[in-house]
Short mmCIF file of C-alpha atoms in Angstrom, two decimals:
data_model
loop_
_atom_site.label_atom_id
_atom_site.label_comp_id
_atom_site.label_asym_id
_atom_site.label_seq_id
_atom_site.Cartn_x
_atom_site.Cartn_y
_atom_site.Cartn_z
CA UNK I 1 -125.47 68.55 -40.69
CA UNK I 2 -122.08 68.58 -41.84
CA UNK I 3 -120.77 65.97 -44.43
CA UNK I 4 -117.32 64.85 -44.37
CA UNK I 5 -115.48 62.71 -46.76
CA UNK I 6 -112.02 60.74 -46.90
CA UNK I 7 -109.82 61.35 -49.55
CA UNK I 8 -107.47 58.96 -51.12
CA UNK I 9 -103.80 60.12 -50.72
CA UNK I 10 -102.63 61.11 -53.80
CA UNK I 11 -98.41 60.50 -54.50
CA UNK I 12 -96.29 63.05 -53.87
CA UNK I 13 -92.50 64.17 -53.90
CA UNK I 14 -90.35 62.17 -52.34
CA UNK I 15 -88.53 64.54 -49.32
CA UNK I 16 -84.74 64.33 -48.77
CA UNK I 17 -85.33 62.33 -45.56
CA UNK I 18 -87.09 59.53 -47.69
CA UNK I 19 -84.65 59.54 -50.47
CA UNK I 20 -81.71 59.25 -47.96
CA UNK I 21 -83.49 56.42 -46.77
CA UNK I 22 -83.74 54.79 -49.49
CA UNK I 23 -80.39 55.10 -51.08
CA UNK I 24 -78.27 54.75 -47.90
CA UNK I 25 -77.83 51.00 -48.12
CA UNK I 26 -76.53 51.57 -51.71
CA UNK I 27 -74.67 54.61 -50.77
CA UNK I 28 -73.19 52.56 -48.11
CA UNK I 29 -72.14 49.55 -50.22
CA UNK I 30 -70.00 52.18 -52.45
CA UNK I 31 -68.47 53.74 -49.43
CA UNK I 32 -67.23 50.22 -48.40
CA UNK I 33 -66.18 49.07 -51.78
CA UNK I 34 -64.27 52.25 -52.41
CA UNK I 35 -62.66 51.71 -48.21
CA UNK I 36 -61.51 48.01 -49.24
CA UNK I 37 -60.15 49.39 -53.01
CA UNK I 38 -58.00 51.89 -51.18
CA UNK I 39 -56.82 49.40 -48.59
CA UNK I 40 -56.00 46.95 -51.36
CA UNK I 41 -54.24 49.23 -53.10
CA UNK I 42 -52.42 50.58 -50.24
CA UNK I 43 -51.19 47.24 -49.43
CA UNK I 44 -50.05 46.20 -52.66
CA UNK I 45 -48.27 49.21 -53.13
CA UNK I 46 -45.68 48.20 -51.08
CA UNK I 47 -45.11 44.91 -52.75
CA UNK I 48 -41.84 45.23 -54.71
CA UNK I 49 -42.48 42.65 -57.50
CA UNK I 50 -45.39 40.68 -58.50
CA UNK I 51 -47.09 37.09 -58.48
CA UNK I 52 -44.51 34.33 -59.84
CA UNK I 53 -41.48 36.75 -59.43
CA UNK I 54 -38.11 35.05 -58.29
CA UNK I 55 -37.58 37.95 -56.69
CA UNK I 56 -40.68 38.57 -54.54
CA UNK I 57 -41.09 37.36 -51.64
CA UNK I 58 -44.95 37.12 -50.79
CA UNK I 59 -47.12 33.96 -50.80
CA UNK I 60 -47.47 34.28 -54.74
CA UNK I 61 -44.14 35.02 -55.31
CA UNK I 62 -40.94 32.61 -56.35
CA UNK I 63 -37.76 33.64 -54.88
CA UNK I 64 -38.10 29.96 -52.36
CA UNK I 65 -37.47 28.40 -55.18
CA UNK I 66 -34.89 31.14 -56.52
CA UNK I 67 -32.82 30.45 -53.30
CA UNK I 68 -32.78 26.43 -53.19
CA UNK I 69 -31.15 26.23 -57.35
CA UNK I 70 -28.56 28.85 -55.57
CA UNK I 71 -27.91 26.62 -52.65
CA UNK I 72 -27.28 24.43 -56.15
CA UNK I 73 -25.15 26.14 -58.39
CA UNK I 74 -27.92 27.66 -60.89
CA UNK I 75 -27.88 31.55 -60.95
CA UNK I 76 -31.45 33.07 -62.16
CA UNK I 77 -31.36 36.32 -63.66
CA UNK I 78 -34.59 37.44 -65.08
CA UNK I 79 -35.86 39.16 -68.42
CA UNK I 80 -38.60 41.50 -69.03
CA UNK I 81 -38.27 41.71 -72.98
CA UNK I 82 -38.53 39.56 -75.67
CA UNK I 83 -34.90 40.48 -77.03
CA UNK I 84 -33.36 39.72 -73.76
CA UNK I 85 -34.87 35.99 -73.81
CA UNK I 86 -34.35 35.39 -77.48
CA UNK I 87 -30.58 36.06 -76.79
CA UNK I 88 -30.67 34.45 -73.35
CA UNK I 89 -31.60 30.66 -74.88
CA UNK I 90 -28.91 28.00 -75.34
CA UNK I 91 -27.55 24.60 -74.69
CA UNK I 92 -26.37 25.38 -70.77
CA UNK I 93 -29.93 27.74 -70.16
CA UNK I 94 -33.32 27.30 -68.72
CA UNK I 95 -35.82 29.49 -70.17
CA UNK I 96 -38.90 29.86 -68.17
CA UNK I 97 -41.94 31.91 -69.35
CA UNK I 98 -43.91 33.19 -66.48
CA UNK I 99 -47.57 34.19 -68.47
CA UNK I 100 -47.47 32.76 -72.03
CA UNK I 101 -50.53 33.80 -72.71
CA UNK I 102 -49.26 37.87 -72.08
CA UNK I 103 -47.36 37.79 -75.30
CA UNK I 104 -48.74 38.42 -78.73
CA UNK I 105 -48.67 35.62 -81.80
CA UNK I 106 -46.07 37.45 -83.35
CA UNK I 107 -44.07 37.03 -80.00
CA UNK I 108 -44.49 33.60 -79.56
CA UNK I 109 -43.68 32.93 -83.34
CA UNK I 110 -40.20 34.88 -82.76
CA UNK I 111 -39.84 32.93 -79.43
CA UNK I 112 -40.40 29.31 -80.75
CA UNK I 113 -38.15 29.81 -83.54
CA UNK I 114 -35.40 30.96 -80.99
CA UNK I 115 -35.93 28.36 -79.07
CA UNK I 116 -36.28 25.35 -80.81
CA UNK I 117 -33.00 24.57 -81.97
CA UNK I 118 -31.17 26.31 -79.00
CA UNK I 119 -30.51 22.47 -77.13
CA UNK I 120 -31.79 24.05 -73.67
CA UNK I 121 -35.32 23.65 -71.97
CA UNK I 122 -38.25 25.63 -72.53
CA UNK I 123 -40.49 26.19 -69.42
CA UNK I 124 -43.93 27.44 -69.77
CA UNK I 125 -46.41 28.13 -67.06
CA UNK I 126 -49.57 27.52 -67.47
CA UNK I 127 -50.14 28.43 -71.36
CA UNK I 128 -53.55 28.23 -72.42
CA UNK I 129 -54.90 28.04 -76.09
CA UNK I 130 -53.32 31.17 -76.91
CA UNK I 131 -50.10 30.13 -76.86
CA UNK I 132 -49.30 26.82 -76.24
CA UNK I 133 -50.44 25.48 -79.87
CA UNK I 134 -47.15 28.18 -80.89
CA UNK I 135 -45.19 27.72 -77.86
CA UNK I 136 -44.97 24.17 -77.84
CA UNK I 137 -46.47 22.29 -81.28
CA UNK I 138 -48.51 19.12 -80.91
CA UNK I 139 -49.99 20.21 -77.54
CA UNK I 140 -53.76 21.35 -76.99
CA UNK I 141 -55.10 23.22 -74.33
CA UNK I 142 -58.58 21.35 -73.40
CA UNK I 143 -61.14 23.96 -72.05
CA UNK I 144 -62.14 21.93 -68.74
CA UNK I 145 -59.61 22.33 -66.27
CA UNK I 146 -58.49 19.86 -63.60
CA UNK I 147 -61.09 19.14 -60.50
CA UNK I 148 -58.28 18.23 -58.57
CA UNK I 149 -54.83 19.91 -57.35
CA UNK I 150 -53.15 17.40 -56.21
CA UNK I 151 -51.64 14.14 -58.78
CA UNK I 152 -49.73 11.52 -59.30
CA UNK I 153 -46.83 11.12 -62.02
CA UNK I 154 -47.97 8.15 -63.55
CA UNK I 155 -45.45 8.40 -66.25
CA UNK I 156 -41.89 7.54 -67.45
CA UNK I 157 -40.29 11.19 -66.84
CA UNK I 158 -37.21 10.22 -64.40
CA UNK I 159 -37.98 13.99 -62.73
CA UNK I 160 -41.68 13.61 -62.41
CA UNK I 161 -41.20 9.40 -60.42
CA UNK I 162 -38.42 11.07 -58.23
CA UNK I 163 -41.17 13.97 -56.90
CA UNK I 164 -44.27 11.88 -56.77
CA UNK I 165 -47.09 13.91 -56.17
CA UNK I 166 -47.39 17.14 -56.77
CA UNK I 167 -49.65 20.05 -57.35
CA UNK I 168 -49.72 20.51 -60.91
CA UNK I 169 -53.49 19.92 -61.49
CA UNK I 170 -54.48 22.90 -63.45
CA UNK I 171 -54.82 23.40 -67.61
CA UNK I 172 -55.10 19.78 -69.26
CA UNK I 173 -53.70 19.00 -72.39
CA UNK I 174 -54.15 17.03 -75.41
CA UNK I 175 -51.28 15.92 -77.12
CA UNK I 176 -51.18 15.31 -80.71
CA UNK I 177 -48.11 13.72 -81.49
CA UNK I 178 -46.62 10.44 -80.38
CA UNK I 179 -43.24 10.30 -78.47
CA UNK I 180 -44.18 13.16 -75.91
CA UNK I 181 -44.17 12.57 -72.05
CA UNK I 182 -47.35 12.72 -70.59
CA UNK I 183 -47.64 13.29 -66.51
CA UNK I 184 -49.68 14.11 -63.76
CA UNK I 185 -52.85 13.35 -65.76
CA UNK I 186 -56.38 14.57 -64.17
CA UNK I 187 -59.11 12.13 -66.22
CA UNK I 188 -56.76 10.75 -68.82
CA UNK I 189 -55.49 14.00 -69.55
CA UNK I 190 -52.15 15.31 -68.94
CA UNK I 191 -51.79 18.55 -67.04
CA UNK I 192 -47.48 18.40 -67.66
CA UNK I 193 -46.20 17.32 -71.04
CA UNK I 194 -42.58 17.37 -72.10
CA UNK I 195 -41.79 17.79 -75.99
CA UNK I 196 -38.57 16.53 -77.09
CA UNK I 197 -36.66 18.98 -79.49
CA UNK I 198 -36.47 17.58 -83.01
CA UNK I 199 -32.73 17.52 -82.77
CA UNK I 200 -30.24 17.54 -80.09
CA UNK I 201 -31.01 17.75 -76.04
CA UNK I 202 -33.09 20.09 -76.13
CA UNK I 203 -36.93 20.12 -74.87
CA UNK I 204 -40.12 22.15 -74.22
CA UNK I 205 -42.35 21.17 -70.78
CA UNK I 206 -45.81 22.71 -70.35
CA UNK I 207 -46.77 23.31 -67.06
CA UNK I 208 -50.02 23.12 -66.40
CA UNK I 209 -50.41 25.02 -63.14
CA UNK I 210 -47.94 27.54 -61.51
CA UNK I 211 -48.94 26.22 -57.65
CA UNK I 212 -45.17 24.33 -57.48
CA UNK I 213 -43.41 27.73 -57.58
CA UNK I 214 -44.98 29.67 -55.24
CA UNK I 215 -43.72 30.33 -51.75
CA UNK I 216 -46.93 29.52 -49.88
CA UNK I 217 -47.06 26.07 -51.70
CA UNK I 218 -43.11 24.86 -52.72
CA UNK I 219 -43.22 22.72 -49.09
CA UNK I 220 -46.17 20.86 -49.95
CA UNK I 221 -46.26 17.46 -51.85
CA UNK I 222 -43.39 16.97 -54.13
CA UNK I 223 -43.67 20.28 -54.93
CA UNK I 224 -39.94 21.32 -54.44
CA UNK I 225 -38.33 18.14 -55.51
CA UNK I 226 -40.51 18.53 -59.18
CA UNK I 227 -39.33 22.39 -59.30
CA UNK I 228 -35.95 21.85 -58.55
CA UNK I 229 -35.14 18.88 -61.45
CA UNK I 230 -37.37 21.35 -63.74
CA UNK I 231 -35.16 24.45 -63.38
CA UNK I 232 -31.99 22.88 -62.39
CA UNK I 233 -31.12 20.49 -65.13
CA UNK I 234 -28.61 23.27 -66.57
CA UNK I 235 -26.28 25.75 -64.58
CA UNK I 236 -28.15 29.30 -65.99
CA UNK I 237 -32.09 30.30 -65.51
CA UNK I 238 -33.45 33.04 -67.41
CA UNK I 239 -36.74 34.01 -65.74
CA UNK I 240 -39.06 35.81 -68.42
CA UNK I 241 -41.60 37.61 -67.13
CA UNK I 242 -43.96 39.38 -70.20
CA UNK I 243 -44.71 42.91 -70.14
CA UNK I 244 -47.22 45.02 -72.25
CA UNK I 245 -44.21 47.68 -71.80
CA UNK I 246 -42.07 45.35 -73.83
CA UNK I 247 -41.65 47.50 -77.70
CA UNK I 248 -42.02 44.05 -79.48
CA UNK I 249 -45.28 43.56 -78.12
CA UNK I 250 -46.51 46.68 -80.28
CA UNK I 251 -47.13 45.30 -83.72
CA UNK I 252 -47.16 48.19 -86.12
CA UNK I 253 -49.60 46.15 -89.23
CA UNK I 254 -51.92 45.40 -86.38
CA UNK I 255 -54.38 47.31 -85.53
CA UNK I 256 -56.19 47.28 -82.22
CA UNK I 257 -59.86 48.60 -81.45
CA UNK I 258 -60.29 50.48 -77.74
CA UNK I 259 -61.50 46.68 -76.17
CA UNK I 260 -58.62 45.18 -77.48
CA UNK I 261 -56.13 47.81 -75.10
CA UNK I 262 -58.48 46.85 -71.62
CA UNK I 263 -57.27 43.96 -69.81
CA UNK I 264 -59.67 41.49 -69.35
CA UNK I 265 -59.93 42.08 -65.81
CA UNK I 266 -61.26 45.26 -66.65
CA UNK I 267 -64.07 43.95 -69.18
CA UNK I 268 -65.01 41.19 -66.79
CA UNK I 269 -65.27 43.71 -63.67
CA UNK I 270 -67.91 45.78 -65.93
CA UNK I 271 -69.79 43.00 -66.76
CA UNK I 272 -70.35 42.08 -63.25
CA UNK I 273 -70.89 45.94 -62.09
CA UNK I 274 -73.56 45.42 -64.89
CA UNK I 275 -75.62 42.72 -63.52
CA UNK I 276 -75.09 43.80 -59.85
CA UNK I 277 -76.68 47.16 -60.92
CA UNK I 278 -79.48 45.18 -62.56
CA UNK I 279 -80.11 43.52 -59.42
CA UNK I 280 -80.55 46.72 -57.49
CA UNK I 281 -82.69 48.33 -59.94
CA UNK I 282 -84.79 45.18 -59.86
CA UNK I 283 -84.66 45.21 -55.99
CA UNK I 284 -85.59 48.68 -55.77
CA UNK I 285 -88.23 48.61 -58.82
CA UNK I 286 -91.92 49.64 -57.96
CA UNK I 287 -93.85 46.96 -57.25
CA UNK I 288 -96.44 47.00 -59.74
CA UNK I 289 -100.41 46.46 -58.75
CA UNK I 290 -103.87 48.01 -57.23
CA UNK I 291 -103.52 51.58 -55.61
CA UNK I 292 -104.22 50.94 -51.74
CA UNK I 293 -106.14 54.03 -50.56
CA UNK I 294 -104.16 55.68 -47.60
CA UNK I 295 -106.44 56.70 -44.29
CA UNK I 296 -105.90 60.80 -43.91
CA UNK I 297 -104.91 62.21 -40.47
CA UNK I 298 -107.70 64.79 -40.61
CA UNK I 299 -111.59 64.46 -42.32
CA UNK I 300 -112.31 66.80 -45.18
CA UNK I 301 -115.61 68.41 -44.98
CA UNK I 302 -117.30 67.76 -48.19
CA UNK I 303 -118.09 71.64 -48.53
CA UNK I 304 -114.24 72.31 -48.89
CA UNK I 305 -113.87 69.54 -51.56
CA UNK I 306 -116.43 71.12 -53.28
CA UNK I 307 -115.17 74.89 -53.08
CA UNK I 308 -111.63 74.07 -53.16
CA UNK I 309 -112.28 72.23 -56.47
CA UNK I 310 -114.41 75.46 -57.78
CA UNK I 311 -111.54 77.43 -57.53
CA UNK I 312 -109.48 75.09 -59.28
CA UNK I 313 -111.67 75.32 -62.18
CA UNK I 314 -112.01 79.39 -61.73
CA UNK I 315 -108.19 79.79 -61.69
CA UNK I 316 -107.88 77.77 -65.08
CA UNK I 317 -111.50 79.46 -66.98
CA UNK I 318 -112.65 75.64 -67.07
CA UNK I 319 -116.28 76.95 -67.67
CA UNK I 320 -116.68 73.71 -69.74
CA UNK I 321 -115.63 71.47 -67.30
CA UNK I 322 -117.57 72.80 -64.24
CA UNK I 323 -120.68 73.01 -66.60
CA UNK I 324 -120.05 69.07 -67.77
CA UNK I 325 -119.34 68.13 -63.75
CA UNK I 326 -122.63 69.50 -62.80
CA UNK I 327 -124.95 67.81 -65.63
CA UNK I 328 -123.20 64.45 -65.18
CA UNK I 329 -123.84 64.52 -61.28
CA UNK I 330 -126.98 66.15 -61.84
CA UNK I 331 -128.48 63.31 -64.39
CA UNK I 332 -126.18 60.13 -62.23
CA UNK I 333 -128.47 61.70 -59.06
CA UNK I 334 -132.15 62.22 -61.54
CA UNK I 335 -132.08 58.74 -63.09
CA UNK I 336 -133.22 56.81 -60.00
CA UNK I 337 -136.35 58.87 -59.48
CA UNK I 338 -137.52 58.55 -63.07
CA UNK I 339 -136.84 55.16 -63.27
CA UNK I 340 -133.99 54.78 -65.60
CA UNK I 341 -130.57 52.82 -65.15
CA UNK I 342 -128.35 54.75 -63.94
CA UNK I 343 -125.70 53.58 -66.67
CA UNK I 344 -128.34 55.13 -69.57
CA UNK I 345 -128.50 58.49 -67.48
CA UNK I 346 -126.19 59.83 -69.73
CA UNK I 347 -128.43 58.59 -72.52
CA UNK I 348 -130.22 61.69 -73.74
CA UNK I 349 -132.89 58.86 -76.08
CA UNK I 350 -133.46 56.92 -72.44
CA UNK I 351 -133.21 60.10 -69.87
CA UNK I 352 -135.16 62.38 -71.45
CA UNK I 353 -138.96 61.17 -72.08
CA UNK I 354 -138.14 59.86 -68.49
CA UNK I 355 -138.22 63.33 -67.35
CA UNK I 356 -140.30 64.22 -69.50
CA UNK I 357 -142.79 61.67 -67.90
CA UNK I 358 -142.18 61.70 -64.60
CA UNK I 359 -142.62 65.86 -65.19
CA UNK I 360 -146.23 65.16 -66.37
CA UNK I 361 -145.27 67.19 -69.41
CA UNK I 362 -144.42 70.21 -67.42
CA UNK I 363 -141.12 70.26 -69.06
CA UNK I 364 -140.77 70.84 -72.62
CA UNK I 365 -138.52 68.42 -73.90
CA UNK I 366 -136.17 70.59 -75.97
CA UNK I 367 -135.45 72.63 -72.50
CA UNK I 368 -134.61 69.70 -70.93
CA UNK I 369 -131.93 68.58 -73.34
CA UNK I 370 -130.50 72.24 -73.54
CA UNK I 371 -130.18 72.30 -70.09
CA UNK I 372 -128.78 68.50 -69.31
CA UNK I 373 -126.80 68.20 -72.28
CA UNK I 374 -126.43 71.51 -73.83
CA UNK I 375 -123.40 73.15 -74.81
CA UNK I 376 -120.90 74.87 -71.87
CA UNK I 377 -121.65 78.29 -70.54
CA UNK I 378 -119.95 81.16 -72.55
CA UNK I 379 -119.16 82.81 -68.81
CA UNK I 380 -119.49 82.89 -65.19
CA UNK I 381 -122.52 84.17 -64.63
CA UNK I 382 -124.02 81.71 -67.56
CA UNK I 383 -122.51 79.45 -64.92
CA UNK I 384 -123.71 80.21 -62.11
CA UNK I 385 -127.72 80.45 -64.04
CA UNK I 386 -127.02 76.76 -65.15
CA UNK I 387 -126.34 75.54 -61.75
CA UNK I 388 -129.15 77.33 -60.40
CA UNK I 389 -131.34 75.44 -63.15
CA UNK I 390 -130.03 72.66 -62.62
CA UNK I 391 -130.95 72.57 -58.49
CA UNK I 392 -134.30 73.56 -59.42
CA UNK I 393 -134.89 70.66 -62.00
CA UNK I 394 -133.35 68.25 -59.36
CA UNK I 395 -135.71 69.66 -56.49
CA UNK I 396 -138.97 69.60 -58.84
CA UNK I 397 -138.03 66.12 -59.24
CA UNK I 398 -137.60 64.79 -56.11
CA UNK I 399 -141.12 66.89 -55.17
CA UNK I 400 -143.25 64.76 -57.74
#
């Protein structure tokens, strides 16, 4: 009668097939990211100017508003450099500042003092804590922005009752010194402050939003009417728009690290690549716990374990392995008949006068422990003489 056996599956190689399968859903997700990058790109490379440029005309851009002070006697010429709007300020100019926050301390130091005794107006757009505190003294950026968009005046400023509402909601300031005009203020805080020069006509308003210069948004509200009074109160706008090309943003006694050169786009973008790889290791992680046994296709015979396994231990000379396979299965299979547990079978004190017993003193005791837990053959054929013992013990056993 044949014996036949099941086999656990053991793990194996993953084949191309299964690791395609796997990955394609990743593999996928890239190919779509890098589609919509390329499209983006593609698109924007046809824009001529940027977001809050008087001269661009997409949703972000300002030139709307550009077009209505012409229809009114203002010309707008814009700046790219600090030295251009440092010699652009005065009495009969408007000087607005696109991104504040784009120019170094040492730029906004040069600007204020430029500035602040020039008798014209200051515009900045939506300065955060970087700037503003330089920009325009006495005014705090608070970190909470406004919940809302659009607000009400509810203040003196003759420009800000004639527009009503508007959509200025944005950065919220704190203002530190008496005598400033506080507007459009989202929970008791401002989010448009005007600071009075300390001398002549002159002033400095702090926008805190850039939504009533855009194209998409000047139509809405009291968007245009706000915009208009803001820019148009003197007959020349100088439109300053920051770049990191601009020679007096390189400050030769500072010294900058590799982080400090990335935008923060950049930094942010990696820190989210980060986590979202995190995720998919996580998602794609092994799922640790007990090894489910697989069902073969085919039944092994036991006689092909066994040989196949012999020639395992052939190939690698594992005489001392074979040998210690055989008197562990031989004394598991012995301990039963002579009474003994079979967790003390490998117990020579507990196995042994067993044997011995149940042997009737036919087998001297030192034998017995020689041949059950003696040292490993020094050959093959010392092998194959122990195995043959071994069989005969078993079978004298079972016989009495």
């Amino acid at each position: 009668m044949t014996t036949e056996v099941t086999l656990p599956s053991t793990s194996a190689s993953p084949t191309a097939r299964q690791v395609w399968t796997r990955a394609r859903g990743i593999v996928l997700a890239l190919v779509l990211l890098l589609v919509a990058a390329v499209a983006i790109a593609a698109i924007r490379s046809t824009e001529r100017h940027g977001g809050l440029d008087p001269r661009s005309a997409d949703p972000y851009g300002s030139r709307a508003v550009a077009e209505l002070l012409a229809d009114r006697g203002v010309d707008t010429r814009v700046v790219t450099t600090l030295g251009e709007a440092r010699t652009a300020a005065g009495p009969d100019t408007t000087l607005l500042i696109a991104v504040p926050d784009l120019l170094t301390h040492r730029q906004q130091t040069q600007l204020h003092s430029a500035t602040a005794d020039s008798e014209g107006r200051t515009l900045l757009v939506a300065p955060g804590s970087w700037s503003v505190e330089r920009l325009a003294p006495g005014v705090v950026a608070d970190p909470a922005t406004s919940l809302d968009s659009t607000l009400s005046p509810d203040c003196a400023l003759p420009a800000a009752q004639r527009a009503g509402t508007a959509d200025t909601g944005g950065i919220r300031y704190t203002v530190t010194v008496p005598g400033y005009d506080e507007c459009y203020p989202s929970e008791r805080l401002p989010t448009l402050v005007r600071v009075p020069a300390a001398s002549g006509d002159g002033d400095t308003v702090v926008l805190g939003a850039p939504d009533i210069l855009y194209n998409d948004t000047l139509d809405e509200q009291g968007n245009a009417s706000l915009a208009l009074q803001l820019l148009g109160s003197r007959p020349h706008l100088v439109w300053y728009l920051p770049s990191l090309s601009d020679p007096s943003a390189t400050d030769p006694d500072e010294e900058k690290d590799f982080l400090d050169l990335l935008p923060s786009g950049w930094l942010w973008g990696t820190l989210q690549l980060f986590f979202a790889a995190a995720l998919a290791a996580l998602w794609r992680a092994r799922r640790l716990g007990p090894l489910v046994p697989e069902k073969l296709p085919v039944a092994i015979r036991a006689s092909e374990t066994v040989e196949g396994r012999a020639r395992l231990y052939r190939k690698a000379n594992a005489r001392d392995r074979a040998a210690t396979a055989l008197r562990s299965t031989t004394r598991t299979r012995l301990a039963p008949f002579v009474g003994v547990p079979v967790t003390q079978a490998h117990a020579p004190e507990a196995l042994l006068p067993a044997l011995s017993a149940h042997l009737h003193g036919d087998g001297d005791g030192q034998s017995l422990h020689s041949l059950l837990f003696g040292p490993p053959p020094s050959d093959d054929a010392a092998l194959i003489s122990l195995a043959d013992q071994l069989d005969a013990l078993e079978r004298e056993v079972r016989r009495s």
